XYZ file of C-alpha atoms in Angstrom:
293
model
C -61.172 24.587 164.851
C -57.930 25.293 162.900
C -59.088 22.982 160.125
C -62.457 24.324 159.862
C -60.949 27.905 159.485
C -58.564 26.848 156.761
C -61.510 25.198 155.018
C -63.195 28.529 155.199
C -60.477 30.403 153.805
C -60.203 27.799 150.929
C -64.015 27.501 149.993
C -65.460 30.877 151.112
C -62.805 33.270 150.967
C -61.155 31.438 147.870
C -57.555 32.029 149.091
C -54.940 30.615 147.067
C -53.048 27.542 148.594
C -49.916 29.574 149.297
C -51.962 31.827 151.389
C -53.745 29.275 153.371
C -50.354 27.428 153.962
C -48.831 30.903 155.305
C -52.069 31.174 157.780
C -51.367 27.313 158.919
C -47.819 28.180 159.544
C -48.561 31.335 161.404
C -51.402 29.671 163.601
C -48.979 26.867 164.116
C -45.960 28.921 165.214
C -48.410 30.519 167.927
C -49.698 27.390 169.011
C -45.837 25.957 169.635
C -45.124 29.131 171.592
C -48.146 28.771 173.792
C -47.387 25.126 174.426
C -43.692 25.811 175.278
C -44.573 29.006 177.667
C -47.905 28.207 178.899
C -49.095 24.897 178.698
C -52.436 25.650 180.580
C -53.556 27.622 177.510
C -54.026 26.842 173.971
C -54.772 28.628 170.834
C -58.450 28.835 171.200
C -58.349 30.383 174.575
C -55.032 32.551 174.482
C -55.171 35.987 175.794
C -53.447 39.271 174.432
C -50.496 38.793 176.792
C -49.619 35.513 175.380
C -50.084 36.888 171.738
C -47.981 39.675 172.554
C -45.278 38.027 174.134
C -45.073 35.830 170.917
C -44.790 39.038 168.705
C -41.777 40.395 171.133
C -39.935 36.807 170.506
C -40.285 37.399 166.885
C -38.801 40.603 167.092
C -36.110 39.539 169.212
C -35.481 36.820 166.727
C -34.976 39.820 164.210
C -37.774 38.724 161.953
C -38.775 41.709 159.744
C -41.637 43.728 161.247
C -43.512 43.335 157.544
C -43.500 39.685 158.223
C -44.479 39.917 161.760
C -47.556 42.375 160.519
C -48.693 39.477 158.134
C -48.625 37.216 161.199
C -50.815 39.436 163.023
C -53.122 39.713 160.409
C -53.440 36.040 160.097
C -54.216 35.650 163.790
C -56.696 38.668 163.704
C -58.757 36.682 160.838
C -58.649 33.742 162.828
C -60.003 34.950 165.973
C -62.653 37.215 164.231
C -63.786 33.833 162.539
C -63.694 32.148 166.098
C -65.734 35.271 167.583
C -68.527 34.854 164.756
C -68.497 30.970 165.587
C -69.333 31.710 169.125
C -66.177 29.575 169.893
C -64.718 32.692 172.033
C -66.354 35.761 173.774
C -63.527 38.160 173.262
C -60.844 38.806 170.575
C -57.524 38.547 172.199
C -55.794 40.652 169.041
C -58.210 43.516 169.729
C -55.339 45.211 171.800
C -52.473 44.130 169.518
C -51.037 46.737 167.455
C -49.124 46.479 164.162
C -45.389 47.171 164.100
C -44.270 50.362 162.367
C -42.337 49.640 159.060
C -40.446 51.630 156.438
C -42.454 51.441 153.183
C -39.902 50.650 150.243
C -40.867 52.180 146.924
C -41.294 49.689 144.228
C -38.142 49.358 141.658
C -38.972 49.770 137.985
C -36.852 49.794 134.817
C -36.923 53.164 133.436
C -38.520 53.895 130.074
C -35.346 54.225 128.114
C -33.933 50.766 129.238
C -37.167 49.201 128.631
C -37.284 50.289 125.175
C -33.943 49.152 124.390
C -34.639 45.747 125.902
C -37.837 45.177 123.683
C -36.790 46.990 120.488
C -32.939 46.339 120.310
C -32.527 42.833 122.086
C -31.976 39.845 119.492
C -34.092 36.947 120.727
C -33.325 33.475 119.063
C -35.186 32.769 115.878
C -36.875 29.476 117.604
C -39.616 28.655 120.037
C -37.497 29.633 123.124
C -36.756 32.820 121.649
C -40.359 33.662 120.881
C -41.553 32.521 124.431
C -38.991 34.527 126.180
C -39.968 37.775 124.132
C -43.733 36.849 124.867
C -42.687 36.682 128.507
C -41.151 39.774 128.831
C -43.925 41.721 126.730
C -46.925 40.268 128.388
C -45.611 41.179 131.997
C -44.645 44.651 130.668
C -47.771 45.337 128.349
C -50.306 43.985 130.691
C -48.919 44.146 134.590
C -50.200 40.878 135.084
C -48.571 38.986 138.143
C -46.304 35.852 137.805
C -49.190 33.268 138.859
C -51.658 35.008 136.651
C -49.022 34.486 133.588
C -48.188 30.926 134.337
C -52.280 30.066 134.672
C -53.261 32.065 131.362
C -54.992 29.809 129.040
C -54.891 30.320 125.137
C -58.613 30.410 125.427
C -58.348 33.729 127.494
C -57.170 35.728 124.782
C -59.600 37.485 122.593
C -57.880 38.684 119.554
C -61.194 40.429 117.932
C -61.379 42.731 121.136
C -57.638 42.602 121.908
C -58.402 41.810 125.556
C -56.981 39.139 127.760
C -59.194 37.758 130.740
C -57.142 37.193 133.942
C -58.095 34.986 136.751
C -56.536 37.166 139.722
C -56.216 36.699 143.605
C -59.127 35.168 145.270
C -60.345 34.260 141.931
C -61.243 37.645 140.681
C -61.633 38.139 137.021
C -60.443 41.151 134.943
C -60.085 42.201 131.578
C -56.734 43.696 130.428
C -56.654 45.281 126.998
C -53.368 44.778 124.691
C -51.827 46.466 122.191
C -51.384 45.469 118.368
C -47.644 45.038 118.969
C -48.366 42.553 121.712
C -50.694 40.740 119.347
C -47.838 40.361 116.739
C -45.608 38.889 119.416
C -48.450 36.412 120.466
C -49.117 35.127 117.354
C -45.509 34.615 116.404
C -45.268 32.687 119.770
C -48.162 30.732 118.631
C -46.625 29.584 115.457
C -43.367 28.309 117.373
C -45.313 26.670 119.907
C -47.679 24.920 117.528
C -44.263 23.482 115.833
C -43.152 22.398 119.209
C -46.079 20.586 120.484
C -46.738 18.643 117.566
C -50.455 17.997 118.274
C -50.022 17.801 122.106
C -52.386 20.259 123.380
C -51.638 22.031 126.607
C -54.380 24.629 127.555
C -51.767 26.917 129.157
C -50.493 29.675 126.947
C -46.673 29.397 128.019
C -45.040 26.160 128.236
C -41.832 24.838 128.448
C -39.704 23.554 125.631
C -41.084 20.130 126.285
C -44.628 21.497 126.050
C -45.361 21.262 129.637
C -46.970 23.750 131.706
C -44.722 26.543 132.844
C -43.550 26.965 136.442
C -42.316 30.135 138.210
C -38.392 29.534 138.202
C -38.514 29.482 134.372
C -40.228 32.798 134.206
C -37.540 34.080 136.981
C -34.919 33.009 134.945
C -36.180 34.590 131.847
C -36.845 38.029 133.238
C -33.368 38.313 135.055
C -31.496 37.009 131.943
C -32.749 39.808 129.880
C -33.111 42.363 132.697
C -29.188 41.796 133.359
C -28.444 43.071 129.950
C -30.370 46.199 130.018
C -30.612 47.513 133.604
C -28.658 48.016 136.711
C -31.588 48.173 139.272
C -31.091 45.595 142.260
C -34.193 43.557 141.972
C -34.766 41.946 138.730
C -37.835 39.905 138.843
C -41.267 39.429 136.980
C -42.710 41.638 139.605
C -40.457 44.283 138.711
C -42.069 44.468 135.203
C -45.349 44.779 136.952
C -44.191 47.703 138.925
C -42.726 49.111 135.713
C -45.782 48.817 133.736
C -47.784 50.714 136.659
C -45.051 53.451 137.201
C -44.941 54.221 133.069
C -48.627 54.402 133.006
C -48.952 56.831 135.629
C -45.886 58.783 134.390
C -47.766 59.214 131.210
C -50.573 60.743 132.662
C -53.058 57.512 133.346
C -55.627 57.865 136.146
C -54.884 56.179 139.557
C -58.311 54.176 139.380
C -57.638 53.045 135.692
C -54.231 51.847 136.777
C -55.887 50.132 140.195
C -58.246 48.232 137.807
C -55.662 47.143 135.465
C -53.447 45.656 138.247
C -56.404 43.915 139.993
C -55.975 45.666 143.208
C -58.645 45.726 145.620
C -58.220 49.325 146.813
C -56.403 52.564 145.813
C -53.913 52.107 148.803
C -51.907 49.396 147.004
C -51.824 51.401 143.943
C -50.792 54.848 145.498
C -47.493 53.436 146.129
C -46.487 54.095 142.411
C -47.512 57.808 142.708
C -44.300 58.152 144.597
C -42.293 57.272 141.514
C -44.501 59.355 139.068
C -43.871 62.392 141.750
C -40.234 62.207 140.893
C -40.936 62.740 137.322
C -43.299 65.462 137.987
C -40.574 67.156 140.135
C -38.370 66.561 137.414
C -40.562 68.508 134.767
C -41.194 71.374 137.063
C -37.495 71.886 137.843
C -36.881 72.098 133.965
C -40.271 74.260 133.078
C -40.979 76.388 135.478
C -39.375 79.801 135.619
C -39.369 80.126 139.180
C -38.131 76.657 139.845
């Protein structure tokens, strides 16, 4: 039944390969626990006591609550699927509660440092310099995810409307506008890219120095290299630039719903975490401007 469930996630829910692998590992871990502790049971007839025992074992192994909650979410999806299929009559996860977690505020680069990076950094006058600048500008100016950037095709760019069509999580498409300044960076990169590929056509916009499709670690290295020069924040990853995009928009007065749509979030809950950062800015403005502050 596990394979049927995984196919359901792939073909009907259209989850990514990475997400499906996570579900598979979670189910496999619980299955192994049941086999070792109560061999008379299996994954399909497990009760809530067995599942709770597995969760306790994860806590005792000092696995982070956030990771455990993700595993619980995987199990809930699986047993709800079995319930709909008529394989089980009762959901054993209905009595399982998620663990309390401390929600960390997303780190972001402050506006001054971001401007210094993009306006004052000296990029090499070659393909790699043009590509590195585009990677930074694209992540910060559009807020797209790492995988979305890697999979972005040249055909997804519309220079007439200055928009980018992005294929996000669960194959959901969204359209993001881009600025005149980003358009110039894209076109400068395309000139260098055309020299490099010498007729070899790769559909992906961002490519390696040999014209091959880009890969996650290369983007990580590019982002870390340049953020190291201009910021002291602990985390220096592509996702930090996505956080920076959202935070700066909200600091400038953008509506939360608009930022949600630009980021491709399915609900406001995921976007609201950025309001905590913009709230600090509002408090600062209040302290400076209000006569009774």
